[in-house]
CSV table of C-alpha atoms in Angstrom, one decimal:
chain,number,residue,atom,x,y,z
A,14,UNK,CA,-133.1,12.1,90.3
A,15,UNK,CA,-130.3,8.4,90.1
A,16,UNK,CA,-129.0,6.6,92.9
A,17,UNK,CA,-125.9,8.0,92.2
A,18,UNK,CA,-126.8,11.6,92.6
A,19,UNK,CA,-128.4,11.1,95.4
A,20,UNK,CA,-125.8,9.3,97.0
A,21,UNK,CA,-123.4,12.0,96.2
A,22,UNK,CA,-125.4,14.4,97.2
A,23,UNK,CA,-126.1,13.2,100.9
A,24,UNK,CA,-122.1,12.0,100.9
A,25,UNK,CA,-121.3,16.3,99.8
A,26,UNK,CA,-124.0,16.9,103.0
A,27,UNK,CA,-122.5,14.3,105.7
A,28,UNK,CA,-118.7,15.8,104.6
A,29,UNK,CA,-120.1,19.5,105.0
A,30,UNK,CA,-121.5,18.6,108.3
A,31,UNK,CA,-118.0,17.2,109.5
A,32,UNK,CA,-115.9,20.5,108.0
A,33,UNK,CA,-118.0,23.1,109.4
A,34,UNK,CA,-117.0,23.1,112.8
A,35,UNK,CA,-113.8,22.6,111.8
A,36,UNK,CA,-113.7,26.2,110.0
A,37,UNK,CA,-115.6,28.2,112.8
A,38,UNK,CA,-113.4,26.2,115.5
A,39,UNK,CA,-110.7,28.9,116.5
A,40,UNK,CA,-106.8,27.3,116.2
A,41,UNK,CA,-103.3,28.2,116.7
A,42,UNK,CA,-101.4,27.9,112.9
A,43,UNK,CA,-99.5,25.2,112.7
A,44,UNK,CA,-96.6,26.9,112.9
A,45,UNK,CA,-97.5,28.5,116.0
A,46,UNK,CA,-98.6,24.9,117.6
A,47,UNK,CA,-95.5,23.2,116.7
A,48,UNK,CA,-93.3,25.9,117.9
A,49,UNK,CA,-94.5,25.8,121.6
A,50,UNK,CA,-93.2,22.3,122.0
A,51,UNK,CA,-90.0,21.9,119.3
A,52,UNK,CA,-86.8,22.4,121.0
A,53,UNK,CA,-83.9,24.4,119.5
A,54,UNK,CA,-81.7,22.4,117.5
A,55,UNK,CA,-84.4,19.7,116.7
A,56,UNK,CA,-83.8,17.6,113.6
A,57,UNK,CA,-87.1,16.4,111.3
A,58,UNK,CA,-85.5,16.1,108.2
A,59,UNK,CA,-86.4,11.9,106.8
A,60,UNK,CA,-84.0,12.1,104.4
A,61,UNK,CA,-81.2,13.1,106.5
A,62,UNK,CA,-78.8,10.2,107.9
A,63,UNK,CA,-75.5,11.5,108.7
A,64,UNK,CA,-75.7,10.8,112.0
A,65,UNK,CA,-73.6,8.1,113.9
A,66,UNK,CA,-75.3,5.2,115.9
A,67,UNK,CA,-73.9,4.6,119.2
A,68,UNK,CA,-74.9,1.6,119.1
A,69,UNK,CA,-76.8,-0.4,115.9
A,70,UNK,CA,-78.4,-2.8,117.8
A,71,UNK,CA,-80.4,-0.6,119.7
A,72,UNK,CA,-82.1,0.8,117.0
A,73,UNK,CA,-79.9,4.0,116.1
A,74,UNK,CA,-81.7,5.9,119.0
A,75,UNK,CA,-79.1,8.1,120.1
A,76,UNK,CA,-76.8,9.1,117.8
A,77,UNK,CA,-73.7,11.5,117.2
A,78,UNK,CA,-74.0,14.3,114.8
A,79,UNK,CA,-71.9,17.6,114.3
A,80,UNK,CA,-69.8,16.7,117.4
A,81,UNK,CA,-73.1,16.5,119.9
A,82,UNK,CA,-75.5,13.9,120.7
A,83,UNK,CA,-79.3,13.6,119.6
A,84,UNK,CA,-82.0,11.2,121.0
A,85,UNK,CA,-83.9,10.0,117.7
A,86,UNK,CA,-87.4,8.5,118.3
A,87,UNK,CA,-88.5,5.5,116.7
A,88,UNK,CA,-91.0,6.8,114.9
A,89,UNK,CA,-92.2,5.6,111.5
A,90,UNK,CA,-91.4,6.6,108.6
A,91,UNK,CA,-90.3,10.2,110.2
A,92,UNK,CA,-87.4,11.9,111.5
A,93,UNK,CA,-87.4,13.6,115.1
A,94,UNK,CA,-84.0,13.7,116.6
A,95,UNK,CA,-83.7,16.1,119.4
A,96,UNK,CA,-80.2,17.6,120.9
A,97,UNK,CA,-78.9,16.7,123.9
A,98,UNK,CA,-77.0,20.0,124.7
A,99,UNK,CA,-75.9,18.8,128.4
A,100,UNK,CA,-74.2,15.9,126.8
A,101,UNK,CA,-70.8,15.3,126.9
A,102,UNK,CA,-70.0,13.6,123.6
A,103,UNK,CA,-66.3,11.6,124.9
A,104,UNK,CA,-67.9,9.9,127.7
A,105,UNK,CA,-71.6,9.5,126.2
A,106,UNK,CA,-72.7,5.4,126.6
A,107,UNK,CA,-76.0,4.2,126.6
A,108,UNK,CA,-76.9,2.1,129.3
A,109,UNK,CA,-76.2,-1.2,127.7
A,110,UNK,CA,-72.5,0.0,127.1
A,111,UNK,CA,-72.7,1.4,130.4
A,112,UNK,CA,-73.1,-2.5,132.3
A,113,UNK,CA,-71.6,-4.3,129.5
A,114,UNK,CA,-75.0,-6.1,128.8
A,115,UNK,CA,-74.9,-8.5,125.4
A,116,UNK,CA,-78.3,-7.6,123.0
A,117,UNK,CA,-80.8,-10.4,124.3
A,118,UNK,CA,-84.2,-10.2,123.1
A,119,UNK,CA,-86.3,-9.7,126.3
A,120,UNK,CA,-89.2,-7.3,127.2
A,121,UNK,CA,-87.1,-5.3,129.8
A,122,UNK,CA,-84.7,-4.7,126.5
A,123,UNK,CA,-87.2,-2.3,124.9
A,124,UNK,CA,-87.8,-0.7,128.5
A,125,UNK,CA,-84.1,0.6,128.7
A,126,UNK,CA,-83.1,1.6,125.0
A,127,UNK,CA,-84.0,5.0,125.7
A,128,UNK,CA,-82.3,5.5,128.7
A,129,UNK,CA,-77.7,6.8,128.7
A,130,UNK,CA,-75.5,8.5,130.8
A,131,UNK,CA,-72.1,10.2,130.3
A,132,UNK,CA,-69.9,11.3,133.4
A,133,UNK,CA,-72.2,14.3,135.0
A,134,UNK,CA,-75.3,12.8,134.0
A,135,UNK,CA,-78.3,10.2,133.3
A,136,UNK,CA,-80.7,11.0,130.5
A,137,UNK,CA,-84.4,9.5,129.8
A,138,UNK,CA,-84.4,10.0,126.1
A,139,UNK,CA,-83.1,13.7,125.1
A,140,UNK,CA,-84.1,14.7,129.1
A,141,UNK,CA,-81.6,15.1,131.7
A,142,UNK,CA,-83.0,13.2,135.0
A,143,UNK,CA,-82.2,16.0,137.8
A,144,UNK,CA,-80.0,14.6,140.9
A,145,UNK,CA,-79.5,11.3,140.0
A,146,UNK,CA,-75.5,10.2,140.1
A,147,UNK,CA,-74.5,8.4,136.9
A,148,UNK,CA,-70.9,7.1,139.1
A,149,UNK,CA,-73.2,5.6,141.7
A,150,UNK,CA,-76.1,4.7,139.0
A,151,UNK,CA,-78.0,0.7,139.2
A,152,UNK,CA,-80.6,0.1,137.1
A,153,UNK,CA,-83.4,-2.1,138.8
A,154,UNK,CA,-85.2,-3.1,135.9
A,155,UNK,CA,-88.6,-2.1,133.8
A,156,UNK,CA,-87.0,1.6,133.1
A,157,UNK,CA,-86.5,1.9,137.2
A,158,UNK,CA,-83.0,3.8,137.7
A,159,UNK,CA,-81.7,4.4,141.4
A,160,UNK,CA,-78.4,5.9,143.0
A,161,UNK,CA,-80.0,5.3,146.5
A,162,UNK,CA,-80.5,8.7,147.0
A,163,UNK,CA,-83.3,9.1,144.3
A,164,UNK,CA,-85.4,7.1,142.1
A,165,UNK,CA,-86.9,7.3,138.7
A,166,UNK,CA,-89.1,5.8,136.5
A,167,UNK,CA,-88.6,6.4,132.9
A,168,UNK,CA,-91.7,5.3,130.5
A,169,UNK,CA,-90.4,3.9,127.7
A,170,UNK,CA,-94.0,5.0,125.8
A,171,UNK,CA,-93.1,8.3,124.2
A,172,UNK,CA,-95.5,11.3,123.6
A,173,UNK,CA,-96.3,14.2,121.9
A,174,UNK,CA,-96.4,17.6,123.6
A,175,UNK,CA,-98.4,19.0,120.7
A,176,UNK,CA,-101.7,16.8,121.1
A,177,UNK,CA,-102.7,18.8,123.6
A,178,UNK,CA,-103.7,21.1,121.1
A,179,UNK,CA,-106.2,21.0,118.7
A,180,UNK,CA,-104.3,20.5,115.1
A,181,UNK,CA,-105.2,23.9,112.4
A,182,UNK,CA,-108.5,23.4,110.0
A,183,UNK,CA,-105.7,22.8,107.2
A,184,UNK,CA,-104.0,19.9,109.0
A,185,UNK,CA,-107.3,18.3,109.0
A,186,UNK,CA,-109.2,18.9,105.8
A,187,UNK,CA,-105.4,17.6,104.5
A,188,UNK,CA,-106.0,14.5,106.4
A,189,UNK,CA,-109.5,13.6,105.7
A,190,UNK,CA,-108.7,14.4,101.8
A,191,UNK,CA,-105.3,13.7,101.2
A,192,UNK,CA,-104.5,10.7,104.1
A,193,UNK,CA,-101.6,13.4,105.2
A,194,UNK,CA,-100.5,12.8,108.7
A,195,UNK,CA,-101.3,15.7,111.6
A,196,UNK,CA,-97.7,17.4,112.2
A,197,UNK,CA,-97.0,16.5,115.8
A,198,UNK,CA,-94.1,18.1,118.2
A,199,UNK,CA,-92.8,17.8,121.5
A,200,UNK,CA,-92.0,14.0,121.8
A,201,UNK,CA,-90.5,12.7,125.1
A,202,UNK,CA,-90.4,10.0,127.4
A,203,UNK,CA,-93.0,10.8,131.0
A,204,UNK,CA,-90.2,10.9,133.4
A,205,UNK,CA,-91.7,10.2,137.5
A,206,UNK,CA,-89.6,10.8,140.3
A,207,UNK,CA,-90.5,8.0,143.5
A,208,UNK,CA,-90.9,9.5,146.9
A,209,UNK,CA,-87.5,8.8,149.2
A,210,UNK,CA,-87.7,6.2,152.3
A,211,UNK,CA,-85.6,5.0,154.8
A,212,UNK,CA,-85.1,1.7,153.0
A,213,UNK,CA,-83.9,1.5,149.4
A,214,UNK,CA,-85.8,0.2,146.0
A,215,UNK,CA,-85.9,-2.9,144.8
A,216,UNK,CA,-87.9,-4.7,141.9
A,217,UNK,CA,-90.7,-7.3,143.6
A,218,UNK,CA,-92.4,-7.9,140.2
A,219,UNK,CA,-92.1,-6.9,137.0
A,220,UNK,CA,-93.0,-3.6,136.3
A,221,UNK,CA,-93.2,-3.2,140.3
A,222,UNK,CA,-90.9,-1.5,142.8
A,223,UNK,CA,-91.2,-0.9,146.3
A,224,UNK,CA,-89.1,0.3,149.8
A,225,UNK,CA,-91.6,-1.1,152.2
A,226,UNK,CA,-93.1,2.5,152.5
A,227,UNK,CA,-94.0,3.1,149.0
A,228,UNK,CA,-94.8,0.9,145.8
A,229,UNK,CA,-95.0,1.9,141.8
A,230,UNK,CA,-96.3,0.0,139.1
A,231,UNK,CA,-94.9,2.0,135.9
A,232,UNK,CA,-93.7,4.9,138.0
A,233,UNK,CA,-97.2,5.6,139.8
A,234,UNK,CA,-98.2,4.8,142.9
A,235,UNK,CA,-100.0,1.6,144.1
A,236,UNK,CA,-101.4,1.8,147.5
A,237,UNK,CA,-100.9,-1.0,148.7
A,238,UNK,CA,-100.6,-2.1,152.6
A,239,UNK,CA,-98.7,-5.3,152.0
A,240,UNK,CA,-96.4,-4.9,149.0
A,241,UNK,CA,-94.0,-7.9,149.5
A,242,UNK,CA,-97.3,-10.1,149.2
A,243,UNK,CA,-98.1,-8.7,145.9
A,244,UNK,CA,-98.4,-11.1,142.5
A,245,UNK,CA,-100.3,-11.0,139.4
A,246,UNK,CA,-103.2,-13.0,139.1
A,247,UNK,CA,-102.5,-15.2,136.3
A,248,UNK,CA,-99.0,-16.0,134.0
A,249,UNK,CA,-100.1,-15.8,130.5
A,250,UNK,CA,-99.1,-18.4,127.8
A,251,UNK,CA,-97.2,-17.0,125.1
A,252,UNK,CA,-100.2,-17.6,122.5
A,253,UNK,CA,-102.4,-15.2,124.5
A,254,UNK,CA,-101.6,-12.5,123.2
A,255,UNK,CA,-100.8,-10.7,126.3
A,256,UNK,CA,-97.5,-9.2,128.7
A,257,UNK,CA,-98.1,-10.8,132.4
A,258,UNK,CA,-97.1,-6.9,133.7
A,259,UNK,CA,-101.0,-5.9,131.2
A,260,UNK,CA,-102.4,-8.1,133.8
A,261,UNK,CA,-104.5,-7.7,137.3
A,262,UNK,CA,-102.0,-7.4,140.2
A,263,UNK,CA,-103.2,-8.8,144.5
A,264,UNK,CA,-102.0,-8.3,147.6
A,265,UNK,CA,-104.2,-11.2,148.8
A,266,UNK,CA,-106.7,-8.8,150.0
A,267,UNK,CA,-107.4,-5.7,147.2
A,268,UNK,CA,-107.2,-6.1,143.5
A,269,UNK,CA,-105.3,-3.6,140.9
A,270,UNK,CA,-105.1,-3.0,137.5
A,271,UNK,CA,-102.0,-1.2,137.1
A,272,UNK,CA,-102.0,1.2,139.7
A,273,UNK,CA,-105.8,1.8,140.2
A,274,UNK,CA,-107.6,-0.2,142.8
A,275,UNK,CA,-111.0,-2.4,141.8
A,276,UNK,CA,-114.4,-2.2,143.5
A,277,UNK,CA,-113.9,-6.2,144.6
A,278,UNK,CA,-111.7,-8.0,147.1
A,279,UNK,CA,-109.6,-10.9,146.2
A,280,UNK,CA,-110.9,-14.4,146.2
A,281,UNK,CA,-109.8,-17.5,145.0
A,282,UNK,CA,-111.8,-17.6,142.1
A,283,UNK,CA,-110.6,-15.0,140.2
A,284,UNK,CA,-110.8,-14.8,136.1
A,285,UNK,CA,-108.7,-13.1,134.2
A,286,UNK,CA,-109.5,-12.8,130.9
A,287,UNK,CA,-107.1,-11.2,127.8
A,288,UNK,CA,-109.0,-10.5,125.0
A,289,UNK,CA,-106.9,-9.0,121.6
A,290,UNK,CA,-104.8,-7.5,123.6
A,291,UNK,CA,-107.0,-5.7,126.3
A,292,UNK,CA,-107.7,-7.9,129.7
A,293,UNK,CA,-110.9,-8.6,131.4
A,294,UNK,CA,-111.7,-9.9,134.7
A,295,UNK,CA,-114.3,-12.2,136.3
A,296,UNK,CA,-115.7,-12.3,140.0
A,297,UNK,CA,-117.7,-15.5,140.4
A,298,UNK,CA,-119.0,-14.8,144.2
A,299,UNK,CA,-120.3,-11.1,142.6
A,300,UNK,CA,-120.9,-12.2,139.5
A,301,UNK,CA,-119.5,-9.7,137.8
A,302,UNK,CA,-116.6,-8.5,134.8
A,303,UNK,CA,-114.0,-5.7,134.8
A,304,UNK,CA,-112.4,-4.3,131.8
A,305,UNK,CA,-109.3,-3.1,133.1
A,306,UNK,CA,-110.3,-1.3,136.7
A,307,UNK,CA,-113.9,-0.6,135.7
A,308,UNK,CA,-116.6,-2.3,136.6
A,309,UNK,CA,-119.3,-3.8,134.0
A,310,UNK,CA,-122.1,-3.6,136.6
A,311,UNK,CA,-125.0,-5.3,134.8
A,312,UNK,CA,-126.6,-8.8,136.2
A,313,UNK,CA,-126.6,-11.9,134.4
A,314,UNK,CA,-123.7,-11.0,132.1
A,315,UNK,CA,-122.4,-14.2,130.2
A,316,UNK,CA,-119.3,-14.2,128.0
A,317,UNK,CA,-119.9,-16.6,125.5
A,318,UNK,CA,-116.3,-16.4,123.6
A,319,UNK,CA,-113.3,-15.9,125.5
A,320,UNK,CA,-110.7,-17.6,123.5
A,321,UNK,CA,-111.9,-16.5,120.0
A,322,UNK,CA,-109.7,-14.2,117.3
A,323,UNK,CA,-112.6,-13.3,114.6
A,324,UNK,CA,-113.3,-10.5,116.8
A,325,UNK,CA,-112.1,-7.3,118.2
A,326,UNK,CA,-114.5,-7.2,121.4
A,327,UNK,CA,-115.6,-10.3,123.3
A,328,UNK,CA,-119.2,-11.1,123.1
A,329,UNK,CA,-121.7,-11.4,126.4
A,330,UNK,CA,-125.3,-12.5,126.4
A,331,UNK,CA,-127.4,-10.8,129.1
A,332,UNK,CA,-131.0,-12.4,129.6
A,333,UNK,CA,-132.8,-12.3,126.4
A,334,UNK,CA,-130.2,-9.8,124.5
A,335,UNK,CA,-126.6,-10.3,123.0
A,336,UNK,CA,-123.9,-7.1,124.0
A,337,UNK,CA,-120.4,-6.1,123.8
A,338,UNK,CA,-119.0,-3.4,125.7
A,339,UNK,CA,-117.6,-0.5,124.2
A,340,UNK,CA,-113.7,0.2,125.9
A,341,UNK,CA,-114.1,3.8,124.6
A,342,UNK,CA,-117.5,4.6,126.3
A,343,UNK,CA,-117.3,2.4,128.4
A,344,UNK,CA,-120.8,1.1,128.5
A,345,UNK,CA,-122.6,-2.3,127.5
A,346,UNK,CA,-124.0,-1.5,124.2
A,347,UNK,CA,-126.8,-3.8,123.0
A,348,UNK,CA,-126.5,-5.9,119.5
A,349,UNK,CA,-129.6,-7.9,119.3
A,350,UNK,CA,-131.6,-10.4,120.6
A,351,UNK,CA,-129.8,-13.9,122.5
A,352,UNK,CA,-130.6,-16.1,120.2
A,353,UNK,CA,-128.6,-18.8,122.6
A,354,UNK,CA,-131.0,-18.6,125.3
A,355,UNK,CA,-132.3,-22.2,125.1
A,356,UNK,CA,-129.6,-23.9,123.4
A,357,UNK,CA,-125.8,-23.0,122.9
A,358,UNK,CA,-123.1,-25.3,120.7
A,359,UNK,CA,-119.9,-24.9,120.3
A,360,UNK,CA,-118.0,-25.8,117.1
A,361,UNK,CA,-115.0,-23.8,117.7
A,362,UNK,CA,-114.2,-20.5,119.5
A,363,UNK,CA,-115.7,-18.3,116.8
A,364,UNK,CA,-119.2,-20.5,115.4
A,365,UNK,CA,-121.6,-21.8,117.7
A,366,UNK,CA,-125.0,-23.2,117.1
A,367,UNK,CA,-129.1,-22.3,118.9
A,368,UNK,CA,-129.6,-26.1,118.1
A,369,UNK,CA,-131.7,-24.3,114.7
A,370,UNK,CA,-128.9,-21.9,113.2
A,371,UNK,CA,-125.4,-21.9,112.9
A,372,UNK,CA,-123.8,-18.4,114.2
A,373,UNK,CA,-119.8,-17.5,113.3
A,374,UNK,CA,-117.6,-14.4,113.8
A,375,UNK,CA,-115.5,-12.5,111.3
A,376,UNK,CA,-113.6,-9.4,111.6
A,377,UNK,CA,-111.6,-6.5,109.3
A,378,UNK,CA,-110.0,-3.3,109.1
A,379,UNK,CA,-111.0,-0.4,107.4
A,380,UNK,CA,-107.8,1.4,106.0
A,381,UNK,CA,-107.6,5.3,104.8
A,382,UNK,CA,-109.4,5.7,101.4
A,383,UNK,CA,-108.6,9.4,100.4
A,384,UNK,CA,-108.3,11.6,97.1
A,385,UNK,CA,-104.6,10.9,97.3
A,386,UNK,CA,-103.4,8.4,99.5
A,387,UNK,CA,-100.0,9.5,101.1
A,388,UNK,CA,-99.9,7.1,104.0
A,389,UNK,CA,-102.4,4.6,105.0
A,390,UNK,CA,-104.2,4.7,108.5
A,391,UNK,CA,-106.7,2.8,110.1
A,392,UNK,CA,-110.1,4.4,110.0
A,393,UNK,CA,-111.9,1.4,111.6
A,394,UNK,CA,-112.2,-2.2,112.6
A,395,UNK,CA,-115.2,-3.8,112.2
A,396,UNK,CA,-116.7,-7.4,114.2
A,397,UNK,CA,-119.3,-9.1,112.8
A,398,UNK,CA,-121.5,-12.2,114.1
A,399,UNK,CA,-123.4,-13.7,110.7
A,400,UNK,CA,-125.8,-16.7,110.6
A,401,UNK,CA,-126.8,-19.3,108.6
A,402,UNK,CA,-130.2,-20.0,108.8
A,403,UNK,CA,-131.7,-23.8,108.8
A,404,UNK,CA,-128.8,-25.5,109.0
A,405,UNK,CA,-129.6,-28.1,112.5
A,406,UNK,CA,-126.6,-28.9,115.0
A,407,UNK,CA,-127.8,-32.3,115.0
A,408,UNK,CA,-126.9,-32.5,111.7
A,409,UNK,CA,-123.5,-31.7,111.7
A,410,UNK,CA,-120.4,-34.2,112.7
A,411,UNK,CA,-116.8,-33.4,113.4
A,412,UNK,CA,-114.4,-35.6,111.2
A,413,UNK,CA,-110.8,-34.4,112.7
A,414,UNK,CA,-108.9,-31.6,114.8
A,415,UNK,CA,-106.0,-30.1,112.4
A,416,UNK,CA,-102.9,-28.6,114.1
A,417,UNK,CA,-99.4,-27.9,112.5
A,418,UNK,CA,-96.4,-26.4,114.4
A,419,UNK,CA,-95.5,-23.3,113.2
A,420,UNK,CA,-91.7,-22.5,112.0
A,421,UNK,CA,-89.5,-20.1,113.3
A,422,UNK,CA,-89.8,-17.4,110.7
A,423,UNK,CA,-93.7,-17.2,111.9
A,424,UNK,CA,-95.5,-16.6,114.6
A,425,UNK,CA,-98.5,-18.8,115.3
A,426,UNK,CA,-99.6,-22.7,114.2
A,427,UNK,CA,-102.1,-23.2,111.7
A,428,UNK,CA,-105.2,-24.7,114.4
A,429,UNK,CA,-108.8,-25.8,113.3
A,430,UNK,CA,-111.2,-28.3,112.7
A,431,UNK,CA,-113.1,-30.2,109.7
A,432,UNK,CA,-116.7,-30.6,109.8
A,433,UNK,CA,-119.8,-32.0,107.5
A,434,UNK,CA,-123.2,-31.4,107.7
A,435,UNK,CA,-124.4,-34.0,104.8
A,436,UNK,CA,-122.3,-34.1,101.8
A,437,UNK,CA,-120.8,-30.4,102.0
A,438,UNK,CA,-117.1,-30.0,103.7
A,439,UNK,CA,-116.2,-27.0,106.0
A,440,UNK,CA,-113.7,-26.2,107.8
A,441,UNK,CA,-113.2,-23.6,110.9
A,442,UNK,CA,-110.1,-22.4,111.7
A,443,UNK,CA,-108.6,-20.9,114.7
A,444,UNK,CA,-105.0,-19.6,113.9
A,445,UNK,CA,-104.3,-19.4,110.7
A,446,UNK,CA,-106.9,-16.8,109.1
A,447,UNK,CA,-107.4,-13.8,110.4
A,448,UNK,CA,-110.7,-12.4,108.8
A,449,UNK,CA,-112.7,-15.7,108.6
A,450,UNK,CA,-114.2,-18.4,111.0
A,451,UNK,CA,-115.6,-20.2,108.6
A,452,UNK,CA,-115.1,-21.7,104.8
A,453,UNK,CA,-116.6,-24.8,102.8
A,454,UNK,CA,-114.0,-26.8,101.1
A,455,UNK,CA,-114.3,-28.1,97.8
A,456,UNK,CA,-112.6,-32.1,98.4
A,457,UNK,CA,-109.6,-33.4,96.8
A,458,UNK,CA,-106.9,-35.4,97.4
A,459,UNK,CA,-104.8,-32.4,98.3
A,460,UNK,CA,-107.3,-31.6,100.9
A,461,UNK,CA,-107.0,-35.3,102.2
A,462,UNK,CA,-103.5,-35.1,102.5
A,463,UNK,CA,-104.3,-31.6,104.7
A,464,UNK,CA,-107.1,-33.8,106.7
A,465,UNK,CA,-104.3,-36.2,107.2
A,466,UNK,CA,-102.1,-33.6,108.6
A,467,UNK,CA,-99.3,-34.7,105.9
A,468,UNK,CA,-98.5,-31.7,104.5
A,469,UNK,CA,-96.3,-29.2,106.0
A,470,UNK,CA,-97.0,-25.6,107.1
A,471,UNK,CA,-95.5,-24.1,103.9
A,472,UNK,CA,-97.9,-25.9,101.8
A,473,UNK,CA,-100.5,-25.6,103.9
A,474,UNK,CA,-100.4,-21.8,104.1
A,475,UNK,CA,-100.5,-21.9,100.2
A,476,UNK,CA,-103.8,-24.5,100.0
A,477,UNK,CA,-105.4,-22.4,102.2
A,478,UNK,CA,-104.8,-19.5,99.8
A,479,UNK,CA,-106.8,-21.0,97.1
A,480,UNK,CA,-110.2,-19.6,97.5
A,481,UNK,CA,-111.6,-21.8,94.9
A,482,UNK,CA,-111.0,-24.7,97.5
A,483,UNK,CA,-111.4,-22.8,100.3
A,484,UNK,CA,-114.6,-20.8,100.0
A,485,UNK,CA,-115.5,-17.8,102.1
A,486,UNK,CA,-119.1,-18.7,103.7
A,487,UNK,CA,-121.1,-15.7,104.1
A,488,UNK,CA,-124.3,-16.0,105.6
A,489,UNK,CA,-126.8,-13.1,106.5
A,490,UNK,CA,-125.2,-10.2,109.3
A,491,UNK,CA,-127.0,-10.7,112.5
A,492,UNK,CA,-125.1,-7.9,114.2
A,493,UNK,CA,-122.4,-5.3,113.4
A,494,UNK,CA,-119.6,-3.2,115.8
A,495,UNK,CA,-118.0,-0.9,113.9
A,496,UNK,CA,-115.2,0.5,115.9
A,497,UNK,CA,-114.3,3.9,113.9
A,498,UNK,CA,-110.7,5.2,114.3
A,499,UNK,CA,-110.8,8.4,112.6
A,500,UNK,CA,-113.1,10.0,109.4
A,501,UNK,CA,-112.9,8.4,106.0
A,502,UNK,CA,-114.8,8.3,103.1
A,503,UNK,CA,-114.9,4.1,103.2
A,504,UNK,CA,-116.6,4.9,106.6
A,505,UNK,CA,-119.8,6.6,105.2
A,506,UNK,CA,-120.1,3.8,102.5
A,507,UNK,CA,-119.8,0.9,104.4
């Protein structure tokens, strides 16, 4: 039997194994599931653009349609508008209109675009906020609203209520075979009411309010006995790709992630580590790491790459093993034997040597591969550790660093370093190459100009695209981390 037939049979069996539970598990029909959460008057026609936006520069969230106010959720390639039956059309205005704010690209702007009011009520998306007076309304910042009688937090991240019920069998099959998005309904913004107290609430830190008795982070109560002594552990720089409000908080006694308290006492040696839009914490006193509020309780654990841009997870060593922390399963998973027990030399944040071999990192994403692809969705992310055998560290020589400032329309600079190994030239990017961390370079007069920082950002960017000059170093696979987001045929084949 040919390899192709064997592969086809194996693929068919895998698909049947995956689909069998979907056929045997009882589910509501698509219409029944969506009907449970679809409000009256819902507008879902993507091509219907008859509404008039109240404020154009606020993404057309609030619109007037058929003499009624609608809230349209910012969902890509979809139109999901919910009417606000209680809204008074003549007095209705967004929060920015009410306070006469100018459009500004600040973080808080995104956190208030779903808030509006009229002469009778205040609204969080399409929801009327109960017992909140529009005439006495005060915006505290960060999504917090008060009239000094009642205080609320209107979240800026919307949820779909239909996620609480499994989609139908046919929807799952269509998603697998045709890439069709599973229909959702019941979109809303979580709304939280804060406890009343003797004193008024005020914003004491970005995202945090207190009245001295109760303290809240993103609308959830933070159990601190000293709220006015709260602070964020670290002020992050923009290039670290994480907002300060996604970091850890301390009142000088306890440490919190969001509203959750961590299993450690505050000390000045704590180190916050942002990584790929997630946040970790290291406590040197207990020699333990934390992922958000979860304690990674393993001894002798060391992170070898805090500022790497070429994996989706930080890589740890633990005695004789190399590992990563699975953020979905919340457990440490071993990848291979630790190659750095005797020596560890760092070329760049993504390239290392143990004296004898070179280890480097790369990452990539796999998007939906279906019979008919209507939408491209993320299937999985893959992080790899690769190795170049028998290239001693002693024979490598760093030649120069490269740094080219980014223009206003680009987010990151071009940053890296050139190294030689014998008569071979290598480039190790830190910023500017999202996937690869090691290239072999064909030397030329243009490369000499690049090495002397004589090229503009645009010229350098174009040069890096030339795969005849910058050749990806493949090496051999040492370890691989595959994080599956959804079923795709490519996930079976890769």
